[in-house]
Short mmCIF file of C-alpha atoms in Angstrom, two decimals:
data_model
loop_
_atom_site.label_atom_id
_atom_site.label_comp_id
_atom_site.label_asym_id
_atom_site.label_seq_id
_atom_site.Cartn_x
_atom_site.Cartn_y
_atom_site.Cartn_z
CA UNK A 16 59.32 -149.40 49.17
CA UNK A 17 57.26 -147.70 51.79
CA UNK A 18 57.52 -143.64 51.84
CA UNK A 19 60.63 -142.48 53.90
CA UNK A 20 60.79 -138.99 55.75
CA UNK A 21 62.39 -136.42 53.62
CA UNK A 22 65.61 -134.81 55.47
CA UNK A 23 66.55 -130.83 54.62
CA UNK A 24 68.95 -130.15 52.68
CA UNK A 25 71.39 -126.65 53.62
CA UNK A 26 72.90 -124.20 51.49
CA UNK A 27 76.39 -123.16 52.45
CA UNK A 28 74.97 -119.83 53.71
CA UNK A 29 73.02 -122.02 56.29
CA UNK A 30 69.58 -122.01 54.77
CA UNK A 31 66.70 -124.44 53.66
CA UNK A 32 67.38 -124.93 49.70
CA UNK A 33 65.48 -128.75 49.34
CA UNK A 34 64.55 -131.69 50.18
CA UNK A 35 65.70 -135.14 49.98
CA UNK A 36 64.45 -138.73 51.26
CA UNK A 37 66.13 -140.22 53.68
CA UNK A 38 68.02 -143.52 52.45
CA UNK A 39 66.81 -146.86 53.50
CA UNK A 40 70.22 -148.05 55.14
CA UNK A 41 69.35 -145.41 57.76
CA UNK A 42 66.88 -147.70 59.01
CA UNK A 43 68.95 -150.14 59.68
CA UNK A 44 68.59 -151.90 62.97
CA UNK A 45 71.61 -150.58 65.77
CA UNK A 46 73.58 -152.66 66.92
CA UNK A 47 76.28 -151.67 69.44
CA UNK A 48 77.88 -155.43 70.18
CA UNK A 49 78.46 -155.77 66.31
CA UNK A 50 79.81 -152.26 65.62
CA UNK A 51 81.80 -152.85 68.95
CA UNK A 52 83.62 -156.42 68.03
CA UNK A 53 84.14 -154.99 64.23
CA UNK A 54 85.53 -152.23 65.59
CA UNK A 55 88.02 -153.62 68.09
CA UNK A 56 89.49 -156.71 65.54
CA UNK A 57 89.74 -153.63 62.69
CA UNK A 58 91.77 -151.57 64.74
CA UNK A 59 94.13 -154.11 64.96
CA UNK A 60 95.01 -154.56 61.58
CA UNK A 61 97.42 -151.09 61.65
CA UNK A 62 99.65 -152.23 63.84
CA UNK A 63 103.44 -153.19 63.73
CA UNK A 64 105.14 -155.66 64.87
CA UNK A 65 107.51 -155.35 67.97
CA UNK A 66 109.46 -157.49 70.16
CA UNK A 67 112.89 -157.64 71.90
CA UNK A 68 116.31 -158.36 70.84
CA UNK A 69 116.40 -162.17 70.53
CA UNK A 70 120.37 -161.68 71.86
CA UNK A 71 118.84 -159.31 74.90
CA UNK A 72 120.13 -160.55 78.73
CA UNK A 73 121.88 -163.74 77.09
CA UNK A 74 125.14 -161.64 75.58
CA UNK A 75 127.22 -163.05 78.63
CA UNK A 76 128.85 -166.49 79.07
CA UNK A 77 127.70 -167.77 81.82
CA UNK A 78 127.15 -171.88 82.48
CA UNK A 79 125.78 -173.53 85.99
CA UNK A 80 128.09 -174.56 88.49
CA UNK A 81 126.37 -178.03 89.32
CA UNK A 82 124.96 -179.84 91.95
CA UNK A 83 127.34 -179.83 95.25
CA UNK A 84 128.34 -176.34 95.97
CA UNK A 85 124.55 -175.64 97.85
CA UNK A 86 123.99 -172.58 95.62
CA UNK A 87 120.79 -173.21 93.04
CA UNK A 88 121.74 -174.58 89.82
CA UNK A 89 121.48 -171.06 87.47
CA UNK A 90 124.07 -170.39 85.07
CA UNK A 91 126.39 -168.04 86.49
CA UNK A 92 129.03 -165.75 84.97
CA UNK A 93 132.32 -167.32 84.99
CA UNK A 94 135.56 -165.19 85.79
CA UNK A 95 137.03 -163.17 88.70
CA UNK A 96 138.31 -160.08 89.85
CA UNK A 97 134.87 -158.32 89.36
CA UNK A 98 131.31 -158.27 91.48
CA UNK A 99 129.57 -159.44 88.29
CA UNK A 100 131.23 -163.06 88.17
CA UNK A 101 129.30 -165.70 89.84
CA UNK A 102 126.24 -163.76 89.38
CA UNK A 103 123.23 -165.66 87.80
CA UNK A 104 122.21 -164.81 84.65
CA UNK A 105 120.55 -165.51 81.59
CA UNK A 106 117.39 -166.47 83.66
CA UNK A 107 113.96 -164.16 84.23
CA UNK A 108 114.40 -163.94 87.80
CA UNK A 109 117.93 -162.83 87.25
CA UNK A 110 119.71 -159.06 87.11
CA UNK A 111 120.55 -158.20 83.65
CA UNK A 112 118.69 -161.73 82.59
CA UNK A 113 116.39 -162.02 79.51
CA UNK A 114 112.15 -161.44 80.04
CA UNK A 115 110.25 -164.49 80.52
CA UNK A 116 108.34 -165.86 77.07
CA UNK A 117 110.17 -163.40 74.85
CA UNK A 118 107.89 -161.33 72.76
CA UNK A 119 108.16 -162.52 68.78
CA UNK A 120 107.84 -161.07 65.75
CA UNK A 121 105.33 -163.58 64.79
CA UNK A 122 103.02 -162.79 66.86
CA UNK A 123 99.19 -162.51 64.98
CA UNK A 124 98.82 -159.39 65.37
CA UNK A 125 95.79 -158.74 62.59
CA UNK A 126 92.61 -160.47 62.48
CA UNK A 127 90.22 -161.53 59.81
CA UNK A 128 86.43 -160.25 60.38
CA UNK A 129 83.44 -161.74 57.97
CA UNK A 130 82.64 -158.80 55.14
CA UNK A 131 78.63 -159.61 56.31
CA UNK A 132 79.56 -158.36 59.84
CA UNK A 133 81.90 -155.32 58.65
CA UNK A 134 78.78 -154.61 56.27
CA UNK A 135 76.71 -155.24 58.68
CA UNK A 136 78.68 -152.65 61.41
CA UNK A 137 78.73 -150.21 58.92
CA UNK A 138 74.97 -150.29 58.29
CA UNK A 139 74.50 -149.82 61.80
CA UNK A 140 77.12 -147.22 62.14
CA UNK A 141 75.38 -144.94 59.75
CA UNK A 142 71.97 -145.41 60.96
CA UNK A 143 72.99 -144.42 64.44
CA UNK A 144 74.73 -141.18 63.05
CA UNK A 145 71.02 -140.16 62.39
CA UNK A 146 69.45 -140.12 65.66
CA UNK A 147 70.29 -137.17 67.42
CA UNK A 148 70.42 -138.66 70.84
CA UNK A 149 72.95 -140.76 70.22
CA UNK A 150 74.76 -138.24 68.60
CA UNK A 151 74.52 -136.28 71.44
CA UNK A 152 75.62 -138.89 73.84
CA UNK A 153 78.53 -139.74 72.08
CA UNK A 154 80.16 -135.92 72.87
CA UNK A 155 79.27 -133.96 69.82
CA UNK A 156 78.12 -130.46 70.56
CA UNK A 157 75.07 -129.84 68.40
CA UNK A 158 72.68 -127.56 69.77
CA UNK A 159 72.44 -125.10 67.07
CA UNK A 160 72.59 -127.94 64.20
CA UNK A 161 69.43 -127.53 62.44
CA UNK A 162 68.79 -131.12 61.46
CA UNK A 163 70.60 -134.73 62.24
CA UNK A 164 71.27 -136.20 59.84
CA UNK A 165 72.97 -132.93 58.41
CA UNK A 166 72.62 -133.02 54.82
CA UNK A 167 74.68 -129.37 52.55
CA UNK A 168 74.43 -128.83 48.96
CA UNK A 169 76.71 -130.58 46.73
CA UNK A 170 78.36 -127.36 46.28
CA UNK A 171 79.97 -128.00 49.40
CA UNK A 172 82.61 -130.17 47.34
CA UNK A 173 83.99 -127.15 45.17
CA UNK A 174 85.20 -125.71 48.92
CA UNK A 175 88.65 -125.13 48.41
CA UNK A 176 89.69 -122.89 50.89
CA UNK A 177 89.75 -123.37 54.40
CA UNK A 178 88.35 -119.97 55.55
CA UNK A 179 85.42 -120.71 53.44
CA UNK A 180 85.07 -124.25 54.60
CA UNK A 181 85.08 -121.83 58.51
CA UNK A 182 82.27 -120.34 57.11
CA UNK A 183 80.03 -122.84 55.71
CA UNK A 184 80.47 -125.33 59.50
CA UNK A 185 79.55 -121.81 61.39
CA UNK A 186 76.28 -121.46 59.13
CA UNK A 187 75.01 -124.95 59.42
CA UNK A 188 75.34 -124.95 63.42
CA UNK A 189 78.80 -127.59 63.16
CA UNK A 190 81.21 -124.95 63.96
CA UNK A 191 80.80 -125.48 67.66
CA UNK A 192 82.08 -129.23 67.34
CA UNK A 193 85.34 -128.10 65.78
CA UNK A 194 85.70 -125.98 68.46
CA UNK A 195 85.34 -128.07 71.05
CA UNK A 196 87.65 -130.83 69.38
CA UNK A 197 90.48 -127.96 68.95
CA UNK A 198 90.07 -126.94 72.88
CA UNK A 199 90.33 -130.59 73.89
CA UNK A 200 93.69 -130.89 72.72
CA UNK A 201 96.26 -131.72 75.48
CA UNK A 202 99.72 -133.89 75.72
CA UNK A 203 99.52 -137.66 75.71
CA UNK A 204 100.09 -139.26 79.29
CA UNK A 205 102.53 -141.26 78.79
CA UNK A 206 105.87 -142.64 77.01
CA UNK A 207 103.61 -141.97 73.81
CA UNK A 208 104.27 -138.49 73.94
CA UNK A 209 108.30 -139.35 72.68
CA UNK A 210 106.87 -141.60 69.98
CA UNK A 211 105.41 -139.39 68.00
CA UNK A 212 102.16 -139.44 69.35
CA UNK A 213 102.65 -136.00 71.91
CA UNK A 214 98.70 -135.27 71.58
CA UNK A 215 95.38 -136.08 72.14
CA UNK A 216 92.21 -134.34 70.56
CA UNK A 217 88.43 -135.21 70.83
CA UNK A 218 87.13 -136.22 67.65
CA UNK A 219 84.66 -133.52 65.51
CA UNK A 220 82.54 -133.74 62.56
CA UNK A 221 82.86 -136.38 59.53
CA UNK A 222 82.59 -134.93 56.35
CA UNK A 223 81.53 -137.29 53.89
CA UNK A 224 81.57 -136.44 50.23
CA UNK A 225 80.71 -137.93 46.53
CA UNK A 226 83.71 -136.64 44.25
CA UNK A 227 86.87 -134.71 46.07
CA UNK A 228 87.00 -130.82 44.09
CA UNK A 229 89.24 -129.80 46.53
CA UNK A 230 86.91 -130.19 49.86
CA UNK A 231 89.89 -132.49 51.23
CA UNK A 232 92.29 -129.39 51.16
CA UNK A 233 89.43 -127.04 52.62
CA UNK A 234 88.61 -128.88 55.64
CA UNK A 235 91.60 -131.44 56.45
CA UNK A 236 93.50 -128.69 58.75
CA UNK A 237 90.19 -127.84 60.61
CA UNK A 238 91.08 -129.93 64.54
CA UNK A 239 89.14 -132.77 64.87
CA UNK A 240 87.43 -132.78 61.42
CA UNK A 241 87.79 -135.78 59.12
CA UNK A 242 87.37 -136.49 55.67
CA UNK A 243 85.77 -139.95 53.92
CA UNK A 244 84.51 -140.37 50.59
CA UNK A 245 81.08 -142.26 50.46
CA UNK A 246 82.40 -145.15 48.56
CA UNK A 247 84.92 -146.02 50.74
CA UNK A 248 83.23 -145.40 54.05
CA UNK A 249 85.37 -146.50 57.38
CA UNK A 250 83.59 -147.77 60.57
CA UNK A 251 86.83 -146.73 62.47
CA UNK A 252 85.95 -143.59 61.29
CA UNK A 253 82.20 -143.80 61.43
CA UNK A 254 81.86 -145.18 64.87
CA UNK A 255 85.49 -144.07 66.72
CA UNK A 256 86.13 -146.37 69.70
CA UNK A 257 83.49 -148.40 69.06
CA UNK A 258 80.52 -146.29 70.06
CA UNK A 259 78.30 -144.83 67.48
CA UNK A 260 76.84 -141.84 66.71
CA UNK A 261 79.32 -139.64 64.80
CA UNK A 262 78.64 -136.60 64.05
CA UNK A 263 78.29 -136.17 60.10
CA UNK A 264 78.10 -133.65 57.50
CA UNK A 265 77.07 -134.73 54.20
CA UNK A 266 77.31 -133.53 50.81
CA UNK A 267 73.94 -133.77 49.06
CA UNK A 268 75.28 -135.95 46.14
CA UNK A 269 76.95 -138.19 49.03
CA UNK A 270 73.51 -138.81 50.79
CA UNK A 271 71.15 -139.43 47.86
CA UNK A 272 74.92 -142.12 46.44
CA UNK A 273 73.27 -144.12 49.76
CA UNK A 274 70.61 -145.27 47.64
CA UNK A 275 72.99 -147.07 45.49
CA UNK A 276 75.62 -148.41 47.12
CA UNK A 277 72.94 -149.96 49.80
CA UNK A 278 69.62 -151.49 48.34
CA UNK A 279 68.36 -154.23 45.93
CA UNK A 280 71.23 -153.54 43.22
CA UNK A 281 74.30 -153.01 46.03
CA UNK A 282 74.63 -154.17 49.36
CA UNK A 283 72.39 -156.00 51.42
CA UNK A 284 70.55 -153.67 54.19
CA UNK A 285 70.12 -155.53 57.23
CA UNK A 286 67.14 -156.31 59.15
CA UNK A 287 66.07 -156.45 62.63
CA UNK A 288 64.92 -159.99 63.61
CA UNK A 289 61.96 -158.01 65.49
CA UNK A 290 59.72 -155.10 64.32
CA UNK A 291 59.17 -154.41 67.25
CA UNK A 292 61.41 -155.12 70.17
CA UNK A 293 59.46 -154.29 73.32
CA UNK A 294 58.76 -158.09 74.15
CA UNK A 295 56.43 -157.18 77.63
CA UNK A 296 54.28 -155.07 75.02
CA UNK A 297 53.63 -157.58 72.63
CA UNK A 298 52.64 -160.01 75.17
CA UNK A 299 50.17 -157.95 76.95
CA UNK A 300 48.60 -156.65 73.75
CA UNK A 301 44.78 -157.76 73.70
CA UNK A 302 45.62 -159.48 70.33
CA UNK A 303 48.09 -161.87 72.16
CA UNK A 304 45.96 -162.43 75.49
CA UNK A 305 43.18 -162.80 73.71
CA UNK A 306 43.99 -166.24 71.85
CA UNK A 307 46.26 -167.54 75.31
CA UNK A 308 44.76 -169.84 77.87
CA UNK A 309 43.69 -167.82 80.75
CA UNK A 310 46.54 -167.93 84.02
CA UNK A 311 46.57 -170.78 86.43
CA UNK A 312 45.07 -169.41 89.10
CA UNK A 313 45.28 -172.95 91.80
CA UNK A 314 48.26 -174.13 92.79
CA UNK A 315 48.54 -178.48 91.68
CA UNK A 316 48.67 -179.84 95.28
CA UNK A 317 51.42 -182.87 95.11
CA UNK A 318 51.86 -185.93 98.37
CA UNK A 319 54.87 -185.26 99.70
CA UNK A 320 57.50 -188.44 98.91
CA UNK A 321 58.12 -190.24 101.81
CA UNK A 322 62.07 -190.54 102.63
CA UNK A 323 62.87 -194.31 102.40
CA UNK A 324 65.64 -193.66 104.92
CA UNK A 325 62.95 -192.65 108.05
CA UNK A 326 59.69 -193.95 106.70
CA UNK A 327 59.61 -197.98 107.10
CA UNK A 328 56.62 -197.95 104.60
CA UNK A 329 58.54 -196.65 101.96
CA UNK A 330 61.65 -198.52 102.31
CA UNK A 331 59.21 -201.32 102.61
CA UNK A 332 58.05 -200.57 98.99
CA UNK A 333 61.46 -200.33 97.33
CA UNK A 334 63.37 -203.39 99.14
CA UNK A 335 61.04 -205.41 101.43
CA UNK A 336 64.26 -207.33 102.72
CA UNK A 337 66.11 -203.99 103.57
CA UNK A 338 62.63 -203.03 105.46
CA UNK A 339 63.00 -206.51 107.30
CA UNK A 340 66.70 -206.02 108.38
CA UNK A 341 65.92 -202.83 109.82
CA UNK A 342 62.96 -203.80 111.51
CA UNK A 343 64.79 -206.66 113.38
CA UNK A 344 68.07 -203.96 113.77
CA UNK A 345 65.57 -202.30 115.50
CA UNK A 346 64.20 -205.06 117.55
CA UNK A 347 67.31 -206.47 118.54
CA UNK A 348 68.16 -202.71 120.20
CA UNK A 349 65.01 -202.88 121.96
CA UNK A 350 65.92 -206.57 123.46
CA UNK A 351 69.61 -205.33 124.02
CA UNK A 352 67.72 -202.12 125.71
CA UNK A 353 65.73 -204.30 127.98
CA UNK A 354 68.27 -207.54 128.76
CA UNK A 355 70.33 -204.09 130.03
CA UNK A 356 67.75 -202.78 132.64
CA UNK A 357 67.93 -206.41 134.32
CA UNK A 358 71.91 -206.67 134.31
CA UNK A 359 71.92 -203.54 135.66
CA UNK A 360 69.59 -204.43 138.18
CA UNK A 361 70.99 -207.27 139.16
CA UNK A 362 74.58 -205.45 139.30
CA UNK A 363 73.07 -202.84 141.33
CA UNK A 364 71.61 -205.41 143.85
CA UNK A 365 75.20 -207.19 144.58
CA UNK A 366 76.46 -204.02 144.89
CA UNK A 367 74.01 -203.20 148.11
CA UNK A 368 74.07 -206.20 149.49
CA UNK A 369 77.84 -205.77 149.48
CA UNK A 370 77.65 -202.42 150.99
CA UNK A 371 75.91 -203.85 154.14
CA UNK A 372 77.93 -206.58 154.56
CA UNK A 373 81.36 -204.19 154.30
CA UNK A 374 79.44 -201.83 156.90
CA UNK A 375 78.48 -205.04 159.40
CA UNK A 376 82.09 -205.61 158.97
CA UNK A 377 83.08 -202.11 159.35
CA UNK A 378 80.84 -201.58 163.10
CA UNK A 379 82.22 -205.26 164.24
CA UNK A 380 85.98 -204.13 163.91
CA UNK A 381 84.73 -200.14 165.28
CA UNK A 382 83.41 -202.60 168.60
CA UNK A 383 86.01 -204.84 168.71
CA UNK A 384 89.13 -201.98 168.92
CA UNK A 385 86.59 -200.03 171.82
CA UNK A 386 87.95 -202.17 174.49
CA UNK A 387 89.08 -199.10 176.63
CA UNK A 388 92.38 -198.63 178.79
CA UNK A 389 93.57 -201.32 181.00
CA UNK A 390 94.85 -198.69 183.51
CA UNK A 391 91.53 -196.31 183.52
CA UNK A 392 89.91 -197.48 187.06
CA UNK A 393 93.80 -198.56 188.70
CA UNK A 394 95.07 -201.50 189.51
CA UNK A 395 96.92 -202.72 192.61
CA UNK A 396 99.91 -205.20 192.44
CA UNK A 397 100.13 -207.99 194.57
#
């Protein structure tokens, strides 16, 4: 295996008392949508089972009154003398009825999740705790840690008193995170707060250890801090919520135990598919454009496809008698077009000649009725 950068290793009194390579699984490739589904189908496996009273809203006897009465056919509660008879019951959509669908003990409430992608999560998990940006971006306060990943002496496992385990966080730069973790704490919004569950608190270091001589009892009461032993290490714990990047403190005998548990003789360290994922990069390199045919710099000029349904000498090369009907369609309108200009020529003709004989007619009948009065020049009786 290729050389691997060596990591510091801290004393409890905060200095530089080794070295020690980092192990291979922190190399392993990060990826977020694995830790993320591994994460959210683990965290369902702690919960319990609820649901309501298979007797709730149905503890009444109640029974439909029928067709005929013009009321809707919902059981109703028999009886008289009080406001609750002939109310409907039993139903969803009913006062004091039971919920619609309801909830079952049955339910599957845990799920199964492949050991390669829990393995595979947990790789990733603990190669993200190493890079300090991510560390950083997932809330941890440290700015005066000396070195990510943060590796102590394996003396840090003897710790059996909590002021000392104080101590040995505010020498190595981690003390900060506690604090920040006990300051965050605040009451639960929410019913949660009467179930047990009254607070919230930011999540601090991890300490991770080999062999427990009494570090569990130094640093469990410390807010925010938790506790994991190498061989049993927890993504829910390793990557909280999902996102990675925990914060974590190793023992030295914990961090070199890496080695074993992940490798050629224990579990398989994943790969990336890529070496290197910048895609754009490796296709501009000169080694890649070198070997490629050069870019198509003209344009392939096609004929444009003649529509069947306007151009006659396409249709005329998929159905030569569809061509022919519409080329006589189309010469039939043009002799209905013209047989139309001579009716209407004709029609217009009768109708003048009509016109002048209705206006002779008219000026005969005006001359005729201008016969004047009888009595306009006198008359004399005999």
């Amino acid at each position: 295996m290729a050389a691997r950068p060596l990591v510091s290793v801290f004393s409890l009194s905060g200095d530089k008392a080794g070295e020690t390579p980092l192990p291979a699984v922190m190399t392993a490739p990060l990826r977020p949508d694995i830790v993320q589904f591994v994460h959210t189908n683990m965290n369902k496996n702690n919960r319990q089972a609820y649901a309501v009273s298979i007797r709730a809203g149905k503890q009444v006897s109640a029974s439909s009154w029928g067709t005929g009465r013009a009321v809707a056919r919902i059981p109703r509660v028999g009886g008289g003398g009080t406001s609750r008879s002939g109310q409907g019951a039993f139903g969803n959509m009913c006062r004091g009825g039971r919920m619609f669908a309801p909830t079952k003990t049955w339910r599957k409430w845990h799920r199964k999740i492949n050991t390669t992608q829990k393995q595979y999560a947990v790789a990733s998990a603990l190669a993200a705790s190493a890079v300090p940006a991510l560390v950083m971006a997932r809330g941890h306060v440290v700015d005066e840690v000396p070195e990510v990943p943060l590796v102590v002496d394996t003396s840090l496992e003897a710790t059996k008193k909590t002021s000392v385990a104080k101590d040995v966080l505010a020498a190595v730069g981690a003390l900060d995170d506690v604090e920040k973790a006990g300051d965050s704490k605040k009451i639960r919004a929410g019913k949660g707060k009467m179930r047990n569950r009254r607070y919230t608190m930011r999540r601090g270091p991890l300490i991770i250890y080999k062999s427990n001589d009494g570090v569990e009892q130094a640093f469990r009461n410390l807010p925010g801090v938790e506790l994991c032993c190498v061989d049993r290490l927890n993504l829910l714990q390793l990557a909280p919520g999902g996102h990675m990047g925990r914060f974590c403190v190793w023992s030295q005998a914990a961090f070199e135990a890496l080695d074993t548990i992940y490798g050629e003789e224990g579990k398989r360290i994943p790969t990336s598919s890529m070496a290197n994922a910048d895609l754009a990069r490796l296709i501009n390199s000169d080694e890649i454009q070198s070997v490629v045919n050069p870019a198509k710099s003209t344009i392939p000029l096609y004929t444009v496809k003649a529509n069947p349904l306007k151009s006659m000498s396409a249709l005329e090369k998929l159905d030569a008698f569809a061509a022919n009907k519409r080329r006589m369609a189309q010469q039939a309108g043009a002799d209905r077009a013209k047989s139309k200009e001579a009716v209407l020529k004709k029609k217009r003709a009768a109708r003048t000649a009509k016109k002048a004989f209705n206006a002779q007619g008219k000026k005969f009948i005006a001359q005729a009725a201008a016969q004047g009065d009888v009595c306009a020049d006198g008359f004399t009786v005999e």
